[in-house]
XYZ file of C-alpha atoms in Angstrom:
768
model
C -2.897 36.129 53.742
C -3.203 38.318 50.913
C -5.230 37.339 47.589
C -1.521 37.682 45.900
C 0.155 35.369 48.258
C -2.916 33.001 48.128
C -2.369 33.104 44.375
C 1.242 32.378 44.360
C 0.936 29.606 46.629
C -1.794 27.898 44.676
C 0.412 28.158 41.556
C 3.712 27.099 43.049
C 1.679 23.791 44.504
C 0.010 23.211 41.257
C 1.386 19.957 39.437
C 3.673 20.710 36.572
C 2.274 20.386 33.185
C 2.743 17.085 31.408
C 5.564 17.488 28.871
C 4.760 17.037 25.249
C 5.978 13.831 23.166
C 9.195 14.929 21.727
C 11.714 13.182 19.358
C 12.072 9.601 18.221
C 10.354 6.905 20.241
C 7.695 9.004 21.520
C 4.227 8.896 20.494
C 3.908 12.007 18.882
C 0.493 13.093 17.555
C -0.183 13.515 13.853
C -0.034 17.491 13.150
C -3.443 17.588 11.147
C -5.018 14.966 13.764
C -7.161 17.646 15.079
C -8.337 19.332 11.592
C -9.238 15.848 10.437
C -10.988 15.011 13.828
C -13.203 18.569 13.602
C -13.704 18.119 9.741
C -11.738 21.329 8.976
C -8.971 19.538 6.900
C -8.772 20.539 3.274
C -9.444 17.545 0.869
C -9.141 17.703 -2.945
C -12.921 17.547 -3.085
C -13.004 20.981 -1.131
C -11.035 22.992 -3.453
C -12.583 25.853 -5.410
C -11.420 28.677 -7.738
C -13.015 31.642 -9.511
C -14.608 30.816 -12.653
C -14.650 27.186 -11.989
C -16.008 24.728 -14.417
C -16.930 21.112 -13.634
C -15.793 18.053 -15.358
C -17.321 14.720 -16.249
C -15.672 11.592 -18.106
C -17.662 9.193 -20.416
C -16.644 5.423 -19.978
C -17.099 2.465 -21.811
C -19.846 0.301 -20.912
C -18.339 -2.658 -22.342
C -15.326 -4.781 -21.333
C -14.315 -5.308 -24.857
C -15.542 -3.569 -28.181
C -14.362 -2.007 -31.182
C -15.090 1.671 -31.662
C -16.804 2.322 -35.070
C -17.663 6.113 -34.117
C -17.434 8.812 -31.758
C -20.061 11.848 -32.377
C -19.553 14.722 -29.656
C -21.642 17.001 -31.607
C -24.750 16.814 -29.489
C -22.543 17.278 -26.354
C -20.853 20.223 -27.666
C -23.743 22.087 -28.477
C -25.584 21.731 -24.900
C -25.922 25.130 -23.197
C -23.185 25.427 -20.655
C -20.558 23.219 -22.272
C -17.224 24.756 -22.632
C -15.157 21.761 -24.200
C -15.373 18.258 -25.088
C -12.199 16.137 -25.686
C -11.509 12.752 -26.994
C -8.471 10.617 -28.202
C -8.096 13.429 -30.887
C -7.265 16.137 -28.533
C -4.300 14.786 -26.867
C -1.275 17.076 -27.959
C 1.399 14.779 -26.884
C 2.057 11.008 -25.739
C -1.188 9.458 -26.168
C -0.063 6.396 -23.640
C 0.593 6.273 -20.147
C 0.937 4.064 -17.000
C 2.493 3.457 -13.669
C 5.107 1.154 -14.543
C 4.547 0.277 -18.391
C 3.296 3.209 -20.464
C 0.410 1.100 -22.463
C -2.675 2.784 -21.611
C -4.239 5.357 -24.061
C -5.545 8.629 -22.416
C -8.974 7.966 -24.185
C -9.750 5.148 -26.009
C -9.705 5.380 -29.918
C -10.047 2.059 -31.812
C -10.519 -0.694 -29.502
C -12.084 -0.688 -25.539
C -10.390 -3.150 -23.758
C -11.831 -2.878 -20.234
C -15.215 -1.949 -18.631
C -14.881 2.038 -17.642
C -12.286 2.930 -20.097
C -12.233 6.696 -20.578
C -13.568 7.656 -23.954
C -14.600 11.388 -23.747
C -14.259 14.217 -20.851
C -16.632 17.186 -20.744
C -16.421 20.670 -18.892
C -19.442 22.697 -18.306
C -20.404 25.336 -16.084
C -22.206 22.876 -13.497
C -21.759 19.460 -12.746
C -25.224 18.197 -13.872
C -24.613 19.997 -17.131
C -21.119 18.140 -17.461
C -22.618 14.597 -16.601
C -25.619 15.248 -19.083
C -23.123 16.299 -21.671
C -20.968 13.122 -21.265
C -24.002 10.916 -21.492
C -24.869 12.890 -24.650
C -21.656 11.927 -26.629
C -22.788 9.244 -28.749
C -20.450 5.979 -29.389
C -21.063 3.575 -31.648
C -19.561 0.085 -30.378
C -19.023 -3.300 -31.935
C -18.941 -5.551 -29.099
C -16.292 -8.291 -29.139
C -15.880 -11.407 -26.979
C -14.039 -10.761 -24.076
C -10.952 -12.356 -22.794
C -11.635 -12.624 -18.795
C -9.808 -15.937 -17.975
C -6.217 -15.455 -17.785
C -5.549 -18.994 -18.893
C -7.268 -18.455 -21.904
C -4.870 -15.270 -22.623
C -2.045 -17.542 -23.740
C -3.956 -18.881 -26.775
C -6.094 -15.757 -27.446
C -5.629 -13.150 -30.307
C -3.630 -10.186 -28.969
C -5.840 -7.925 -26.750
C -3.168 -5.041 -27.036
C -0.335 -4.097 -29.650
C 2.389 -5.077 -26.914
C 0.632 -8.546 -26.750
C -1.024 -10.599 -23.920
C 1.953 -11.712 -22.082
C 3.350 -8.852 -19.871
C 6.282 -10.861 -17.920
C 7.139 -14.351 -17.475
C 9.802 -15.146 -14.685
C 11.148 -18.824 -14.361
C 12.934 -19.264 -11.098
C 15.232 -22.113 -11.141
C 17.095 -22.822 -7.834
C 18.848 -25.941 -6.570
C 18.457 -29.362 -8.319
C 15.385 -30.338 -10.227
C 15.461 -33.900 -9.370
C 15.377 -33.555 -5.733
C 12.100 -35.152 -4.158
C 10.808 -35.667 -0.735
C 9.007 -38.718 1.082
C 6.136 -36.136 1.719
C 4.196 -34.544 -1.374
C 1.315 -32.249 -1.003
C -0.511 -30.397 -3.736
C -3.083 -27.509 -4.219
C -4.957 -24.936 -6.496
C -5.560 -21.918 -4.998
C -7.530 -18.996 -6.278
C -7.174 -15.272 -4.775
C -9.855 -12.613 -5.880
C -10.048 -9.269 -7.002
C -9.707 -6.384 -4.319
C -10.301 -2.862 -4.452
C -8.168 -0.444 -2.306
C -11.584 1.504 -1.990
C -10.296 4.907 -0.601
C -12.812 6.430 1.693
C -12.446 9.871 0.533
C -13.517 11.042 -3.060
C -10.947 10.967 -5.752
C -11.019 14.629 -6.997
C -8.855 17.352 -8.389
C -8.554 20.799 -9.792
C -6.747 21.915 -12.788
C -5.961 25.575 -13.249
C -4.145 27.088 -16.414
C -1.237 29.145 -15.867
C -0.400 32.271 -17.796
C 2.728 31.102 -19.356
C 0.438 28.165 -21.148
C 1.094 25.592 -18.561
C -1.185 24.047 -15.796
C -1.497 23.484 -12.024
C -2.949 20.123 -10.963
C -4.143 20.125 -7.181
C -4.384 16.388 -6.437
C -4.372 13.493 -3.799
C -1.157 12.259 -5.676
C 1.008 10.019 -3.712
C 3.873 10.073 -6.354
C 3.459 13.727 -7.761
C 6.642 13.913 -9.775
C 5.835 10.869 -11.668
C 2.479 12.025 -12.298
C 4.030 15.471 -13.351
C 6.049 13.834 -15.923
C 3.238 11.995 -17.358
C 1.058 14.761 -17.486
C 3.394 17.006 -19.219
C 4.162 14.275 -21.955
C 0.448 14.001 -22.531
C -0.164 17.627 -22.765
C 2.774 18.228 -25.191
C 4.555 20.534 -22.502
C 7.717 20.815 -21.080
C 7.882 19.475 -17.468
C 8.655 22.736 -15.783
C 5.180 24.221 -17.137
C 3.116 21.509 -15.368
C 2.839 21.769 -11.521
C 1.654 19.152 -9.104
C 0.415 20.552 -5.865
C -0.623 17.786 -3.518
C -3.693 18.429 -1.421
C -4.925 16.284 1.549
C -4.854 12.700 0.790
C -7.556 11.002 2.600
C -5.230 7.810 3.297
C -3.872 5.429 0.711
C -3.273 1.963 0.608
C -2.351 1.885 -3.221
C -1.854 4.659 -5.731
C -4.290 7.260 -4.591
C -5.219 8.697 -7.720
C -5.555 6.814 -11.141
C -3.523 8.787 -13.996
C -6.286 8.367 -16.269
C -8.545 10.631 -13.805
C -5.845 13.413 -13.858
C -5.165 13.681 -17.392
C -8.397 14.506 -18.889
C -8.674 17.208 -16.149
C -5.522 19.239 -17.443
C -6.634 18.671 -20.772
C -9.792 20.471 -20.307
C -8.151 23.347 -18.430
C -5.612 24.028 -21.308
C -8.406 23.643 -23.807
C -11.041 25.938 -21.982
C -8.440 28.506 -20.266
C -10.500 28.045 -16.977
C -9.911 26.033 -13.670
C -11.560 22.773 -14.020
C -12.594 20.509 -11.200
C -13.607 16.848 -11.077
C -14.913 14.579 -8.342
C -15.305 11.220 -8.949
C -18.356 9.238 -7.793
C -17.714 5.949 -5.768
C -18.766 4.133 -9.149
C -16.162 6.089 -10.893
C -13.481 5.206 -8.691
C -14.425 1.452 -8.832
C -14.110 1.442 -12.817
C -11.006 3.845 -12.839
C -8.272 2.853 -10.540
C -6.291 -0.307 -10.293
C -7.189 -3.232 -8.117
C -5.241 -6.101 -6.424
C -4.307 -8.791 -9.108
C -6.533 -11.888 -9.011
C -4.288 -14.868 -9.036
C -4.226 -18.512 -9.861
C -1.688 -20.564 -7.925
C -0.518 -24.389 -8.272
C 1.654 -25.381 -5.675
C 3.690 -28.961 -4.828
C 5.686 -29.026 -1.697
C 7.826 -31.882 -1.220
C 9.267 -32.605 2.550
C 11.129 -35.242 4.237
C 9.621 -37.617 6.997
C 10.779 -34.862 9.772
C 8.817 -32.460 7.744
C 11.794 -30.428 6.488
C 10.996 -28.980 3.166
C 12.856 -30.298 0.118
C 11.692 -28.637 -2.707
C 8.639 -26.324 -3.754
C 6.962 -26.348 -7.061
C 4.757 -23.594 -8.203
C 2.932 -22.221 -11.137
C 1.667 -18.473 -10.415
C -0.672 -16.719 -12.847
C -1.471 -13.046 -12.246
C -4.358 -11.421 -14.060
C -3.043 -7.662 -14.896
C -6.555 -6.767 -16.636
C -6.261 -4.696 -19.665
C -2.973 -2.901 -18.997
C 0.173 -3.624 -17.616
C 0.606 -0.913 -15.043
C 2.885 -2.470 -12.248
C 2.125 -6.052 -12.845
C 5.704 -6.881 -13.978
C 6.742 -5.706 -10.287
C 3.789 -7.535 -8.471
C 4.861 -10.916 -10.374
C 8.387 -10.266 -9.347
C 7.466 -10.236 -5.591
C 5.123 -13.271 -6.036
C 7.876 -15.385 -7.558
C 10.482 -14.107 -5.227
C 8.248 -14.940 -2.003
C 6.779 -17.833 -3.377
C 8.232 -20.226 -0.852
C 7.458 -17.661 2.184
C 10.030 -17.166 4.866
C 11.144 -21.043 4.940
C 14.552 -22.503 3.944
C 13.816 -24.283 0.652
C 17.066 -25.811 -0.793
C 15.429 -26.605 -4.251
C 12.560 -24.264 -5.786
C 11.138 -24.020 -9.480
C 8.827 -21.522 -9.796
C 7.012 -20.231 -12.996
C 5.443 -17.085 -12.977
C 3.330 -15.170 -15.544
C 1.252 -11.752 -15.692
C -1.183 -11.546 -18.740
C -3.379 -9.114 -20.121
C -6.926 -9.814 -20.073
C -10.505 -7.704 -20.490
C -10.763 -7.592 -17.011
C -10.339 -4.145 -14.882
C -6.619 -3.162 -14.613
C -4.597 -4.430 -11.763
C -1.799 -2.376 -10.089
C -0.167 -1.578 -7.035
C -2.098 -2.369 -3.697
C -0.230 -2.783 -0.372
C 1.585 -6.068 -0.296
C 1.098 -6.963 -4.196
C 2.231 -10.452 -4.968
C 3.327 -11.171 -1.578
C -0.153 -11.578 -0.445
C -1.399 -14.066 -2.977
C 1.519 -16.547 -2.623
C 1.462 -16.120 1.386
C -2.188 -17.551 1.256
C -1.059 -20.472 -0.887
C 2.238 -21.430 0.688
C 0.818 -21.230 4.175
C -2.220 -23.783 3.083
C 0.365 -26.083 1.900
C 2.104 -25.875 5.328
C -1.205 -26.549 6.882
C -1.553 -29.621 4.341
C 1.697 -30.901 4.995
C 1.343 -30.792 8.930
C -1.921 -32.579 8.610
C -0.221 -35.400 6.304
C 2.553 -35.428 9.029
C 0.679 -35.451 11.889
C 2.230 -32.642 13.336
C 1.134 -29.410 14.941
C 0.779 -26.753 12.237
C 2.998 -24.192 14.260
C 5.788 -27.099 14.764
C 5.964 -27.795 10.919
C 6.690 -24.321 10.459
C 9.271 -23.781 13.238
C 10.903 -26.623 11.552
C 11.512 -24.709 8.206
C 11.748 -20.915 9.414
C 14.273 -18.505 7.466
C 16.725 -16.902 9.737
C 19.449 -14.361 9.052
C 22.140 -15.464 6.617
C 19.871 -18.242 4.952
C 19.524 -17.907 1.239
C 16.329 -17.053 -0.667
C 15.128 -19.027 -3.850
C 16.256 -16.255 -5.929
C 19.920 -16.639 -4.511
C 20.014 -13.697 -2.410
C 21.274 -14.230 0.918
C 19.232 -12.409 4.083
C 21.675 -9.927 5.519
C 18.952 -8.125 7.645
C 17.311 -9.345 10.955
C 14.919 -12.114 10.244
C 13.599 -13.402 13.579
C 11.070 -15.253 12.107
C 11.297 -18.395 14.762
C 10.833 -15.876 17.483
C 7.937 -14.341 16.188
C 6.299 -17.492 15.704
C 7.038 -18.860 18.861
C 5.786 -15.548 20.568
C 2.223 -15.858 19.025
C 2.216 -19.907 19.410
C 2.886 -19.299 23.376
C 0.287 -16.491 23.757
C -2.737 -17.473 25.795
C -5.861 -18.386 23.832
C -8.984 -16.001 24.309
C -11.844 -17.788 26.523
C -14.613 -19.597 24.796
C -17.697 -17.894 24.488
C -20.874 -18.961 26.448
C -23.717 -20.514 25.132
C -26.413 -18.340 26.982
C -28.627 -16.247 24.629
C -27.177 -12.839 26.337
C -23.764 -13.820 24.397
C -25.272 -14.309 20.856
C -23.298 -11.397 19.382
C -20.497 -13.490 20.039
C -21.512 -16.050 17.643
C -20.774 -15.849 13.794
C -23.202 -13.289 11.966
C -23.816 -11.303 15.131
C -27.088 -10.532 16.666
C -30.003 -12.545 15.366
C -27.797 -13.520 12.489
C -26.310 -16.943 13.757
C -27.655 -20.165 13.908
C -27.462 -22.519 17.026
C -24.604 -22.271 19.185
C -23.859 -25.927 18.972
C -22.939 -25.532 15.191
C -20.115 -23.407 16.248
C -16.610 -24.727 15.762
C -13.460 -22.810 17.123
C -10.366 -22.976 14.998
C -6.722 -21.702 15.420
C -4.501 -21.185 12.574
C -0.916 -19.433 11.962
C 0.445 -17.407 9.020
C 3.990 -16.214 8.386
C 4.438 -13.432 5.860
C 7.278 -11.490 4.398
C 7.539 -8.255 2.300
C 10.464 -6.493 0.732
C 11.147 -2.878 1.478
C 11.396 -0.085 -1.251
C 11.548 -0.952 -4.837
C 13.383 -3.797 -6.389
C 15.402 -5.151 -9.246
C 17.539 -2.144 -9.833
C 15.076 0.563 -8.953
C 17.062 3.881 -8.271
C 15.579 4.656 -4.759
C 16.307 8.169 -4.073
C 14.921 10.990 -1.828
C 15.957 14.573 -1.277
C 14.931 16.736 1.860
C 15.860 20.352 3.358
C 15.783 21.381 6.786
C 15.739 25.117 7.350
C 15.795 26.793 10.948
C 14.857 30.627 11.576
C 13.878 32.394 14.539
C 14.182 29.067 16.531
C 11.453 27.287 14.300
C 12.567 24.347 11.984
C 10.749 23.780 8.588
C 11.242 20.684 6.670
C 11.036 20.501 2.735
C 10.581 17.179 1.303
C 8.293 15.807 -1.519
C 7.106 12.816 0.460
C 3.614 12.567 0.411
C 1.845 12.061 3.760
C -0.810 9.363 2.913
C -1.610 8.211 6.329
C 1.651 6.529 6.875
C 2.776 9.143 9.280
C 5.889 10.474 7.364
C 5.159 14.112 8.505
C 5.144 13.040 12.113
C 8.391 11.056 11.767
C 10.209 14.175 9.947
C 9.448 16.427 13.031
C 10.246 13.530 15.405
C 13.569 13.369 13.728
C 14.398 17.054 13.632
C 13.321 17.396 17.164
C 15.888 14.559 18.187
C 18.496 16.094 15.985
C 18.477 19.447 16.774
C 16.718 19.919 20.182
C 13.764 22.100 18.653
C 10.095 21.634 19.591
C 8.516 23.645 16.883
C 8.765 21.761 13.759
C 6.775 22.295 10.733
C 6.593 20.286 7.322
C 6.113 22.322 4.194
C 3.136 21.318 1.844
C 4.223 19.074 -1.114
C 4.611 20.179 -4.686
C 6.640 19.699 -7.497
C 8.694 22.446 -7.357
C 10.545 20.633 -4.613
C 13.182 17.685 -5.603
C 11.717 14.520 -5.998
C 11.235 11.846 -2.980
C 9.389 8.953 -4.934
C 6.290 7.126 -4.683
C 4.611 6.475 -1.114
C 4.783 2.586 -1.073
C 6.633 -0.055 0.583
C 7.597 1.856 3.384
C 9.665 3.871 1.289
C 9.316 7.407 3.029
C 10.282 5.995 6.525
C 13.747 4.843 5.389
C 14.497 6.831 2.356
C 12.796 10.339 2.914
C 13.372 9.990 6.913
C 16.981 9.213 6.219
C 17.116 12.187 3.688
C 15.585 14.418 6.680
C 17.912 13.136 9.150
C 21.074 13.763 7.013
C 19.755 16.984 6.559
C 19.078 17.813 10.159
C 22.585 16.472 11.009
C 23.973 19.004 8.690
C 22.164 21.887 10.277
C 23.327 20.394 13.601
C 27.145 20.474 12.707
C 26.464 23.982 11.580
C 24.898 25.078 14.848
C 27.741 23.396 16.914
C 30.848 24.439 14.850
C 31.014 27.821 16.361
C 30.649 26.740 19.793
C 32.882 23.951 19.462
C 35.595 26.299 17.912
C 35.227 28.724 20.790
C 35.854 26.321 23.422
C 38.593 24.258 21.274
C 36.601 20.780 20.896
C 35.141 19.113 18.111
C 31.519 18.986 17.558
C 31.545 15.199 18.460
C 32.030 16.088 21.959
C 29.123 18.224 22.091
C 25.463 16.909 22.560
C 21.919 18.158 22.332
C 19.207 17.042 24.729
C 16.120 18.641 26.164
C 16.927 21.562 24.377
C 20.277 22.181 25.812
C 23.934 21.847 24.406
C 26.382 20.647 26.825
C 29.994 19.482 26.357
C 31.124 16.033 27.525
C 33.292 17.683 30.452
C 30.345 20.184 31.593
C 32.406 23.115 30.745
C 29.948 24.306 27.789
C 25.984 24.394 28.769
C 23.520 26.626 26.932
C 20.485 26.344 25.262
C 19.504 25.630 21.716
C 17.647 28.925 21.452
C 20.413 30.816 22.729
C 22.847 29.293 20.045
C 20.293 29.753 17.441
C 19.621 33.558 18.049
C 19.947 35.704 15.148
C 20.949 32.897 12.942
C 19.305 31.231 9.957
C 20.733 27.711 8.987
C 19.555 25.248 6.312
C 21.085 22.179 4.399
C 19.861 19.701 1.706
C 20.598 16.114 1.707
C 19.973 13.074 -0.132
C 19.499 9.655 0.820
C 19.947 6.581 -1.653
C 19.988 2.944 -0.409
C 22.252 0.556 -1.654
C 21.602 -0.589 -5.299
C 19.769 -3.985 -6.229
C 19.890 -5.754 -9.369
C 17.153 -7.293 -11.931
C 16.280 -10.872 -11.489
C 18.039 -13.034 -14.498
C 16.809 -15.417 -16.763
C 16.646 -18.312 -14.055
C 14.934 -15.693 -11.514
C 18.040 -15.116 -9.663
C 19.401 -11.953 -8.321
C 19.874 -9.580 -5.420
C 16.868 -7.721 -6.019
C 15.850 -6.587 -2.853
C 17.240 -3.783 -0.271
C 15.385 -5.184 2.966
C 12.914 -7.557 4.009
C 10.177 -7.327 6.834
C 8.314 -10.321 8.624
C 5.515 -11.116 10.584
C 3.737 -13.938 12.250
C -0.042 -14.206 13.127
C -2.211 -16.721 15.256
C -5.884 -16.176 14.345
C -8.395 -17.610 16.153
C -11.896 -17.952 14.596
C -15.381 -19.213 15.224
C -17.235 -20.899 12.383
C -20.759 -21.830 12.096
C -20.475 -24.994 10.228
C -24.260 -25.063 9.126
C -24.314 -21.548 7.991
C -20.734 -21.141 6.870
C -20.390 -17.798 8.578
C -16.951 -16.878 10.188
C -16.247 -14.670 13.141
C -12.409 -13.548 13.845
C -12.408 -13.708 17.494
C -8.665 -12.880 17.910
C -5.338 -12.061 15.950
C -2.120 -12.243 17.721
C 0.476 -10.624 15.943
C 4.288 -10.374 16.363
C 6.319 -8.357 14.027
C 9.854 -7.314 13.421
C 10.046 -3.661 13.249
C 13.623 -2.759 13.422
C 13.067 0.108 15.894
C 9.916 1.420 17.420
C 9.870 5.242 16.185
C 6.418 6.244 17.190
C 4.605 3.438 19.492
C 1.184 4.948 19.055
C 1.559 5.171 15.276
C 3.044 2.123 14.907
C 0.222 0.283 16.621
C -2.538 1.916 14.607
C -0.696 1.020 11.435
C -0.397 -2.795 12.666
C -4.059 -2.656 13.437
C -4.906 -1.042 10.291
C -3.029 -3.466 8.159
C -4.489 -6.559 10.058
C -8.105 -5.433 9.632
C -7.568 -4.841 5.932
C -6.271 -8.399 5.740
C -9.756 -9.355 7.364
C -11.571 -7.862 4.628
C -9.411 -10.000 2.045
C -9.965 -12.939 4.078
C -13.778 -12.829 4.270
C -15.854 -10.232 2.752
C -13.913 -8.132 -0.271
C -14.314 -9.590 -3.672
C -14.924 -7.218 -6.640
C -16.915 -9.174 -9.147
C -16.516 -8.991 -12.465
C -18.528 -11.435 -14.790
C -17.524 -11.266 -18.562
C -15.301 -8.415 -17.310
C -18.156 -6.200 -16.124
C -17.821 -4.754 -12.431
C -20.938 -5.649 -10.721
C -22.416 -3.294 -7.892
C -19.681 -0.830 -8.172
C -20.373 0.829 -4.700
C -19.851 0.057 -1.113
C -22.942 -2.040 -0.774
C -22.129 -4.647 -3.215
C -18.260 -4.397 -2.260
C -18.312 -5.383 1.363
C -15.554 -3.408 3.239
C -15.001 -4.644 7.178
C -16.510 -2.049 9.464
C -15.830 -1.557 13.316
C -18.144 -4.387 14.152
C -16.223 -6.668 11.782
C -12.706 -5.845 13.332
C -11.578 -8.728 15.662
C -9.629 -8.446 18.914
C -5.917 -7.525 17.807
C -3.366 -8.427 20.273
C 0.388 -7.202 19.490
C 2.019 -9.839 21.575
C 5.695 -8.885 20.285
C 7.608 -6.304 18.729
C 11.199 -7.573 17.829
C 13.598 -4.401 17.651
C 16.490 -5.791 16.020
C 17.726 -2.615 14.164
C 18.506 -3.293 10.398
C 22.195 -1.750 10.177
C 21.292 -0.353 6.741
C 18.363 1.401 7.404
C 18.194 4.796 8.771
C 17.272 4.606 12.471
C 17.402 0.604 12.179
C 13.835 1.014 11.561
C 11.291 -1.424 9.163
C 8.087 -0.327 7.540
C 5.073 -2.081 9.346
C 2.241 -1.519 7.196
C 2.240 -4.241 4.444
C 3.245 -7.182 5.996
C 0.215 -7.849 8.296
C -1.977 -7.174 5.350
C -0.084 -9.929 3.535
C 0.032 -12.244 6.748
C -3.434 -11.889 8.205
C -5.542 -13.608 5.317
C -3.307 -16.617 5.142
C -3.687 -16.910 9.127
C -7.429 -16.596 9.133
C -7.967 -19.133 6.324
C -5.553 -21.709 8.390
C -7.875 -21.025 11.378
C -11.163 -21.912 9.163
C -9.269 -25.012 7.709
C -8.622 -25.998 11.463
C -12.350 -25.379 12.699
C -13.950 -27.236 9.694
C -11.377 -29.722 8.090
C -12.071 -28.229 4.816
C -9.488 -27.522 2.236
C -10.284 -23.379 2.013
C -8.440 -22.681 -1.192
C -10.111 -19.563 -2.353
C -9.743 -15.829 -0.826
C -12.071 -14.427 0.275
C -13.655 -17.419 1.888
C -16.953 -18.117 0.675
C -19.699 -19.539 3.123
C -20.150 -22.908 1.269
C -16.310 -23.498 1.974
C -16.946 -23.360 5.637
C -20.010 -25.688 5.620
C -19.586 -28.946 7.156
C -22.439 -31.733 7.655
C -25.301 -29.197 6.584
C -28.728 -30.126 8.177
């Protein structure tokens, strides 16, 4: 046999290469996964420009103080310093804010929180910039800070807009209704930080037309552009934001108070200016989760069915409003949880204090109330002598039921199915007592007490979140799909913040057009707006816009063929890169049909409108809802108070699985974030001052803290009003897992566990 023949035979016998993942339902990998793994992905901190200057920001060391004077003379005189800006140098609007524009770019007369910006400096070296910022002399008159949100009602106004940001009184049903069984509780949720792992950084480059370009890891570029333009005193078309690589975001990725000084310095100096925040500056600058005080009273009949829920919810907004009004709406609306409650009377407040500002963090409002109402369900089960899962099953919400805000649940709500799935899932084996298994004990190797002090507990959590915006928010996104030379490009200003939108966009186009090579263009504000990257918006709204644009291109592609064969485009299908007719007469490839053509289409997606809550907390405020059930298994050392989360069993309604691997990762990430909320993450702020603003003092869960996560059921009951029928998946596990872990610790210890994160002393029983 010749060498050529041997080679041919070998090639013929070689197994075919595995086809690459393709289209919706496949585990298509992230396009940037390799670059991030190899360390070549360009983040904002990696940016550079010719003639670059470096920025630094001077921040207040006080939580509350009157500014007597600001002297920048020494800073301006330092060699290498090119500009120093304060409140006097803001040419446009002096206030900004995500939800309510009530925050000054630079403090002028009063400092309202620790870390508030006072001045910013641009210099030719980062060390020079930092030293110059420290050389700005500010004379303060310290004032008594208001850090207890309950005191804010009677305190002198901390802000010209007053201390009360929003009050929602929810009234639903009969106020005189009462149950045979009553349980009460007082609950406190601590302050969590989004703790973005990548450095918060940005680059501002002045433009020849007197405008400026900002290169940022923004998750809402058009909103940030509009805010920046107003503060810079420029028309919006002379400010451009280019979104750089976002290192993941579970909240608003970049604080606007970080972006605005950067642009002002670039405009003042006429040079590119870069700012990279230290970890301390990140803690001081961006918004945190709302600390919350909750008082509850549940009424039930003798069978454990809920009759009435009464609650008071107080959100600590910190110094400025930000998105606190939205967080309060979610907290009040979901205060009863995914349960049928015929009578509900909820009072909710969000108030200003001199604590660090609170804002959008994944599951805001819903997480805090979930911890409280699930604690109440545990108390109810204990008082009735019922299994905690059983008392929940007797009350769960279903499609067609009515929420306490008066809105009917029209989306799939398989709450009973989810709870049953986690309840019936086999429990993990008990650990051995031998020394070789010490690592299984709470506290880890050589950190645990005696095995005999360890008790196991099983607890449950049921959570719910809303999708998209609420209360009349105009949710809209625009996308363009262009096909040229057999390659498709998607243009959409939806920022990829780790939620997988770019992967989803590629899958949608692959599925609709049968094109393998799909690219998603970088995001900037020259594109039409797509809105913020929160609450799963981009899966629904931006994904819907991409789908509509792709279908329009599909029609353009198929129309000539359909006309040629005298049939409608509905009788043609695209699959596996081929176009075929229903009768088999037409069969060609997508590549052949596209030859020599350039096709494009632009489309919008706008879900059905919602309405604001009225004076009684009633209204169709939400587009859709997502639900989750989690069973937690924990081991607690009741002498030391240490807790180990052994296993979290998760069941979730997802509508439709669009990318199995990506969906699994999002659920596991959300659950693990919830572990931190439950056990370790507590940003301490005595007298309004952030203590230990670093990742040593603020304990994030590591890989060693991550429990065994079992996704036991994904309910794929498609939401008919959502594109593809899919529901966002990231927020609801974050909301639910802290409540489930607290429930399990209660089961193990018999202690009330009414505070998150759970402190060791709350889990100690009969200490020696």
